[in-house]
Amino acid sequence: MKPVFLSAALAMSVMFASGTAQGVEPADPQSLVLALQQGGLVIYIRHAATEKDYADQLTADPLSCATQRVLSEKGWHQAKDLGQAIAKLDIPVGEIASSQYCRAWQTADLAFGRYAKTAALNFEAAEEYTPDQIAAMRQRVLPILMAPIPQGENRVVVGHDDPFEAVTGIYPEPQGVAFILRPTADGVEVLGSIAPDQWPAP
């Protein structure tokens, strides 16, 4: 995981379970699952593995799969395994939001069989972002993460690396990783993450 460097404004909206803004201490997946079983959390999933990993936000049309990076066979299996793990672990899932990019909504569809696409989770059209573009991604994504969650449910968000980093200062890797967040009055608390192959057995 890349180091976390937060601006003063960003630090105000992101808390860390480790109590430090320098990164998230390795969390026990079993503890995260127990918290998820109670509901009230956000599962932010970076889309499953793609055939190649490169920046396509300058050339891709979010509404045309033919212009984008697509899920690999490994990614299909990752997404299906993720959905099966969450179901077997009795983790309640409510709203499922996805970016408009095919690799994101296809991950959601393979994992959960449903999703609602939103442009708010898309990239800015750049490879090297300006501070204004980072702020724009943060301003679009943070309200989705902070919105109230119905009792006994968790919200799933399937998106991308850069918008998540814009909100938290954390670069989410590998593809398919799930970060567990708790909405707060002022932002979100990062509880930890679960890699695609680290979901506990039921």
mmCIF file of C-alpha atoms in Angstrom:
data_model
loop_
_atom_site.group_PDB
_atom_site.id
_atom_site.type_symbol
_atom_site.label_atom_id
_atom_site.label_comp_id
_atom_site.label_asym_id
_atom_site.label_seq_id
_atom_site.Cartn_x
_atom_site.Cartn_y
_atom_site.Cartn_z
ATOM 1 C CA MET A 1 0.000 0.000 0.000
ATOM 2 C CA LYS A 2 1.295 3.439 -0.912
ATOM 3 C CA PRO A 3 2.025 5.854 1.952
ATOM 4 C CA VAL A 4 -0.788 8.204 2.881
ATOM 5 C CA PHE A 5 -0.178 11.931 2.695
ATOM 6 C CA LEU A 6 -3.217 13.992 3.599
ATOM 7 C CA SER A 7 -3.890 17.676 3.180
ATOM 8 C CA ALA A 8 -5.355 19.440 6.194
ATOM 9 C CA ALA A 9 -8.783 19.607 4.537
ATOM 10 C CA LEU A 10 -8.737 15.924 3.618
ATOM 11 C CA ALA A 11 -7.558 14.852 7.057
ATOM 12 C CA MET A 12 -10.644 16.481 8.550
ATOM 13 C CA SER A 13 -12.933 14.104 6.621
ATOM 14 C CA VAL A 14 -10.962 10.856 6.995
ATOM 15 C CA MET A 15 -10.204 9.032 10.230
ATOM 16 C CA PHE A 16 -8.182 5.877 10.590
ATOM 17 C CA ALA A 17 -8.833 2.995 12.925
ATOM 18 C CA SER A 18 -5.107 2.908 13.631
ATOM 19 C CA GLY A 19 -5.266 6.473 14.920
ATOM 20 C CA THR A 20 -2.674 7.682 12.437
ATOM 21 C CA ALA A 21 -2.929 9.559 9.153
ATOM 22 C CA GLN A 22 0.176 7.775 7.858
ATOM 23 C CA GLY A 23 -1.717 4.643 6.839
ATOM 24 C CA VAL A 24 -4.034 1.880 7.937
ATOM 25 C CA GLU A 25 -2.605 -0.790 10.198
ATOM 26 C CA PRO A 26 -3.168 -4.334 8.917
ATOM 27 C CA ALA A 27 -6.639 -5.350 10.052
ATOM 28 C CA ASP A 28 -7.869 -8.813 10.926
ATOM 29 C CA PRO A 29 -10.331 -9.798 8.174
ATOM 30 C CA GLN A 30 -12.358 -11.771 10.707
ATOM 31 C CA SER A 31 -12.831 -8.662 12.853
ATOM 32 C CA LEU A 32 -13.908 -6.695 9.809
ATOM 33 C CA VAL A 33 -16.415 -9.415 8.906
ATOM 34 C CA LEU A 34 -17.872 -9.320 12.421
ATOM 35 C CA ALA A 35 -18.323 -5.561 12.091
ATOM 36 C CA LEU A 36 -19.923 -5.956 8.653
ATOM 37 C CA GLN A 37 -22.379 -8.509 9.988
ATOM 38 C CA GLN A 38 -23.781 -5.768 12.246
ATOM 39 C CA GLY A 39 -24.395 -3.433 9.311
ATOM 40 C CA GLY A 40 -23.941 0.319 9.009
ATOM 41 C CA LEU A 41 -20.689 0.215 7.020
ATOM 42 C CA VAL A 42 -19.509 0.877 3.473
ATOM 43 C CA ILE A 43 -17.658 -1.749 1.445
ATOM 44 C CA TYR A 44 -15.644 0.121 -1.202
ATOM 45 C CA ILE A 45 -14.467 -2.403 -3.779
ATOM 46 C CA ARG A 46 -11.907 -1.562 -6.407
ATOM 47 C CA HIS A 47 -13.129 -3.418 -9.485
ATOM 48 C CA ALA A 48 -11.820 -6.954 -10.055
ATOM 49 C CA ALA A 49 -8.744 -7.764 -12.139
ATOM 50 C CA THR A 50 -8.555 -6.548 -15.730
ATOM 51 C CA GLU A 51 -6.683 -7.969 -18.709
ATOM 52 C CA LYS A 52 -4.207 -5.108 -18.474
ATOM 53 C CA ASP A 53 -3.684 -2.374 -15.902
ATOM 54 C CA TYR A 54 -3.257 1.013 -17.534
ATOM 55 C CA ALA A 55 -4.871 4.435 -17.367
ATOM 56 C CA ASP A 56 -7.702 4.580 -19.896
ATOM 57 C CA GLN A 57 -9.626 7.578 -18.610
ATOM 58 C CA LEU A 58 -8.381 9.826 -21.421
ATOM 59 C CA THR A 59 -9.489 7.538 -24.244
ATOM 60 C CA ALA A 60 -12.370 5.534 -22.747
ATOM 61 C CA ASP A 61 -16.024 6.333 -23.173
ATOM 62 C CA PRO A 62 -17.581 5.267 -19.842
ATOM 63 C CA LEU A 63 -20.677 4.126 -21.734
ATOM 64 C CA SER A 64 -18.821 1.963 -24.282
ATOM 65 C CA CYS A 65 -17.123 -1.225 -23.112
ATOM 66 C CA ALA A 66 -15.239 -1.490 -26.425
ATOM 67 C CA THR A 67 -13.176 1.595 -25.517
ATOM 68 C CA GLN A 68 -12.204 0.455 -22.012
ATOM 69 C CA ARG A 69 -10.079 -1.973 -20.072
ATOM 70 C CA VAL A 70 -12.194 -5.029 -19.388
ATOM 71 C CA LEU A 71 -12.263 -7.741 -16.747
ATOM 72 C CA SER A 72 -9.986 -10.708 -17.306
ATOM 73 C CA GLU A 73 -11.054 -14.276 -16.653
ATOM 74 C CA LYS A 74 -9.285 -13.932 -13.308
ATOM 75 C CA GLY A 75 -11.418 -10.862 -12.630
ATOM 76 C CA TRP A 76 -14.644 -12.736 -13.389
ATOM 77 C CA HIS A 77 -13.688 -15.392 -10.862
ATOM 78 C CA GLN A 78 -12.627 -12.761 -8.317
ATOM 79 C CA ALA A 79 -15.974 -10.996 -8.569
ATOM 80 C CA LYS A 80 -17.999 -14.206 -8.284
ATOM 81 C CA ASP A 81 -15.892 -15.426 -5.363
ATOM 82 C CA LEU A 82 -16.322 -12.070 -3.621
ATOM 83 C CA GLY A 83 -20.091 -12.229 -3.864
ATOM 84 C CA GLN A 84 -20.175 -15.817 -2.665
ATOM 85 C CA ALA A 85 -17.917 -15.004 0.303
ATOM 86 C CA ILE A 86 -20.090 -12.082 1.399
ATOM 87 C CA ALA A 87 -23.249 -14.178 1.100
ATOM 88 C CA LYS A 88 -21.799 -17.155 2.980
ATOM 89 C CA LEU A 89 -20.553 -14.874 5.746
ATOM 90 C CA ASP A 90 -24.078 -13.493 6.245
ATOM 91 C CA ILE A 91 -22.988 -9.931 5.532
ATOM 92 C CA PRO A 92 -26.142 -7.902 4.798
ATOM 93 C CA VAL A 93 -25.960 -5.875 1.605
ATOM 94 C CA GLY A 94 -28.320 -3.048 0.737
ATOM 95 C CA GLU A 95 -27.613 -0.393 -1.865
ATOM 96 C CA ILE A 96 -24.961 -1.203 -4.491
ATOM 97 C CA ALA A 97 -23.477 1.748 -6.380
ATOM 98 C CA SER A 98 -21.081 1.399 -9.291
ATOM 99 C CA SER A 99 -19.235 3.723 -11.602
ATOM 100 C CA GLN A 100 -20.311 3.796 -15.237
ATOM 101 C CA TYR A 101 -17.186 1.936 -16.345
ATOM 102 C CA CYS A 102 -17.876 -1.613 -17.496
ATOM 103 C CA ARG A 103 -15.219 -3.226 -15.292
ATOM 104 C CA ALA A 104 -16.927 -1.721 -12.238
ATOM 105 C CA TRP A 105 -20.572 -2.540 -12.944
ATOM 106 C CA GLN A 106 -19.643 -5.970 -14.277
ATOM 107 C CA THR A 107 -17.807 -6.652 -11.001
ATOM 108 C CA ALA A 108 -20.964 -5.636 -9.132
ATOM 109 C CA ASP A 109 -23.181 -7.714 -11.401
ATOM 110 C CA LEU A 110 -21.035 -10.845 -11.121
ATOM 111 C CA ALA A 111 -20.748 -10.467 -7.344
ATOM 112 C CA PHE A 112 -24.262 -9.374 -6.413
ATOM 113 C CA GLY A 113 -26.482 -9.581 -9.486
ATOM 114 C CA ARG A 114 -27.551 -5.944 -9.176
ATOM 115 C CA TYR A 115 -26.159 -2.426 -9.144
ATOM 116 C CA ALA A 116 -26.999 1.212 -9.835
ATOM 117 C CA LYS A 117 -24.548 3.114 -12.006
ATOM 118 C CA THR A 118 -23.535 6.672 -11.191
ATOM 119 C CA ALA A 119 -21.149 9.042 -12.958
ATOM 120 C CA ALA A 120 -20.139 10.371 -9.524
ATOM 121 C CA LEU A 121 -17.784 7.397 -9.155
ATOM 122 C CA ASN A 122 -16.048 7.975 -12.508
ATOM 123 C CA PHE A 123 -12.528 9.302 -13.074
ATOM 124 C CA GLU A 124 -11.594 12.796 -14.062
ATOM 125 C CA ALA A 125 -10.331 12.830 -17.680
ATOM 126 C CA ALA A 126 -6.601 13.010 -16.926
ATOM 127 C CA GLU A 127 -3.645 10.801 -16.063
ATOM 128 C CA GLU A 128 -1.910 13.388 -13.887
ATOM 129 C CA TYR A 129 -4.562 15.145 -11.818
ATOM 130 C CA THR A 130 -4.557 18.767 -10.821
ATOM 131 C CA PRO A 131 -5.536 19.674 -7.257
ATOM 132 C CA ASP A 132 -8.884 20.876 -8.618
ATOM 133 C CA GLN A 133 -9.539 17.505 -10.300
ATOM 134 C CA ILE A 134 -8.649 15.610 -7.129
ATOM 135 C CA ALA A 135 -10.998 17.869 -5.195
ATOM 136 C CA ALA A 136 -13.737 17.304 -7.775
ATOM 137 C CA MET A 137 -13.481 13.508 -7.423
ATOM 138 C CA ARG A 138 -13.491 13.824 -3.645
ATOM 139 C CA GLN A 139 -16.540 16.083 -3.661
ATOM 140 C CA ARG A 140 -18.465 13.619 -5.833
ATOM 141 C CA VAL A 141 -17.505 10.423 -4.007
ATOM 142 C CA LEU A 142 -17.520 11.474 -0.353
ATOM 143 C CA PRO A 143 -21.296 12.093 -0.166
ATOM 144 C CA ILE A 144 -21.921 8.553 -1.428
ATOM 145 C CA LEU A 145 -19.722 7.178 1.354
ATOM 146 C CA MET A 146 -21.241 9.417 4.044
ATOM 147 C CA ALA A 147 -24.920 8.977 3.179
ATOM 148 C CA PRO A 148 -27.064 7.372 5.918
ATOM 149 C CA ILE A 149 -27.302 3.572 5.704
ATOM 150 C CA PRO A 150 -30.547 1.781 6.635
ATOM 151 C CA GLN A 151 -30.301 -0.203 9.855
ATOM 152 C CA GLY A 152 -28.980 -3.712 9.375
ATOM 153 C CA GLU A 153 -27.531 -3.049 5.925
ATOM 154 C CA ASN A 154 -24.148 -2.250 4.427
ATOM 155 C CA ARG A 155 -23.637 -0.102 1.343
ATOM 156 C CA VAL A 156 -21.431 -1.514 -1.437
ATOM 157 C CA VAL A 157 -19.560 0.882 -3.705
ATOM 158 C CA VAL A 158 -17.693 -0.539 -6.701
ATOM 159 C CA GLY A 159 -15.287 1.942 -8.201
ATOM 160 C CA HIS A 160 -11.700 2.761 -9.010
ATOM 161 C CA ASP A 161 -8.348 3.561 -7.484
ATOM 162 C CA ASP A 162 -7.985 7.291 -8.119
ATOM 163 C CA PRO A 163 -11.396 8.450 -6.843
ATOM 164 C CA PHE A 164 -10.879 6.397 -3.670
ATOM 165 C CA GLU A 165 -7.414 7.873 -3.194
ATOM 166 C CA ALA A 166 -8.862 11.349 -3.736
ATOM 167 C CA VAL A 167 -11.156 10.794 -0.733
ATOM 168 C CA THR A 168 -8.901 8.855 1.635
ATOM 169 C CA GLY A 169 -5.316 9.450 0.531
ATOM 170 C CA ILE A 170 -4.948 5.663 0.236
ATOM 171 C CA TYR A 171 -4.123 3.964 -3.059
ATOM 172 C CA PRO A 172 -6.260 0.778 -3.080
ATOM 173 C CA GLU A 173 -4.404 -2.276 -4.300
ATOM 174 C CA PRO A 174 -4.615 -4.928 -5.590
ATOM 175 C CA GLN A 175 -7.552 -4.872 -7.963
ATOM 176 C CA GLY A 176 -10.487 -6.503 -6.226
ATOM 177 C CA VAL A 177 -9.528 -5.220 -2.762
ATOM 178 C CA ALA A 178 -12.375 -4.175 -0.458
ATOM 179 C CA PHE A 179 -11.940 -1.294 2.005
ATOM 180 C CA ILE A 180 -14.295 -1.169 4.969
ATOM 181 C CA LEU A 181 -15.420 2.333 5.938
ATOM 182 C CA ARG A 182 -17.627 3.721 8.675
ATOM 183 C CA PRO A 183 -19.538 6.919 7.814
ATOM 184 C CA THR A 184 -19.201 9.672 10.419
ATOM 185 C CA ALA A 185 -20.749 13.095 10.824
ATOM 186 C CA ASP A 186 -17.643 14.685 9.325
ATOM 187 C CA GLY A 187 -16.476 12.094 6.792
ATOM 188 C CA VAL A 188 -15.461 8.438 6.931
ATOM 189 C CA GLU A 189 -13.396 6.211 9.183
ATOM 190 C CA VAL A 190 -11.191 3.655 7.442
ATOM 191 C CA LEU A 191 -11.426 0.402 9.413
ATOM 192 C CA GLY A 192 -9.208 -1.712 7.176
ATOM 193 C CA SER A 193 -9.180 -3.734 3.985
ATOM 194 C CA ILE A 194 -9.645 -7.296 2.770
ATOM 195 C CA ALA A 195 -7.736 -8.525 -0.282
ATOM 196 C CA PRO A 196 -9.580 -10.716 -2.803
ATOM 197 C CA ASP A 197 -8.043 -13.910 -1.430
ATOM 198 C CA GLN A 198 -8.338 -12.982 2.281
ATOM 199 C CA TRP A 199 -12.076 -13.280 2.935
ATOM 200 C CA PRO A 200 -12.428 -15.704 5.858
ATOM 201 C CA ALA A 201 -14.181 -19.028 5.469
ATOM 202 C CA PRO A 202 -17.664 -19.075 7.059
#
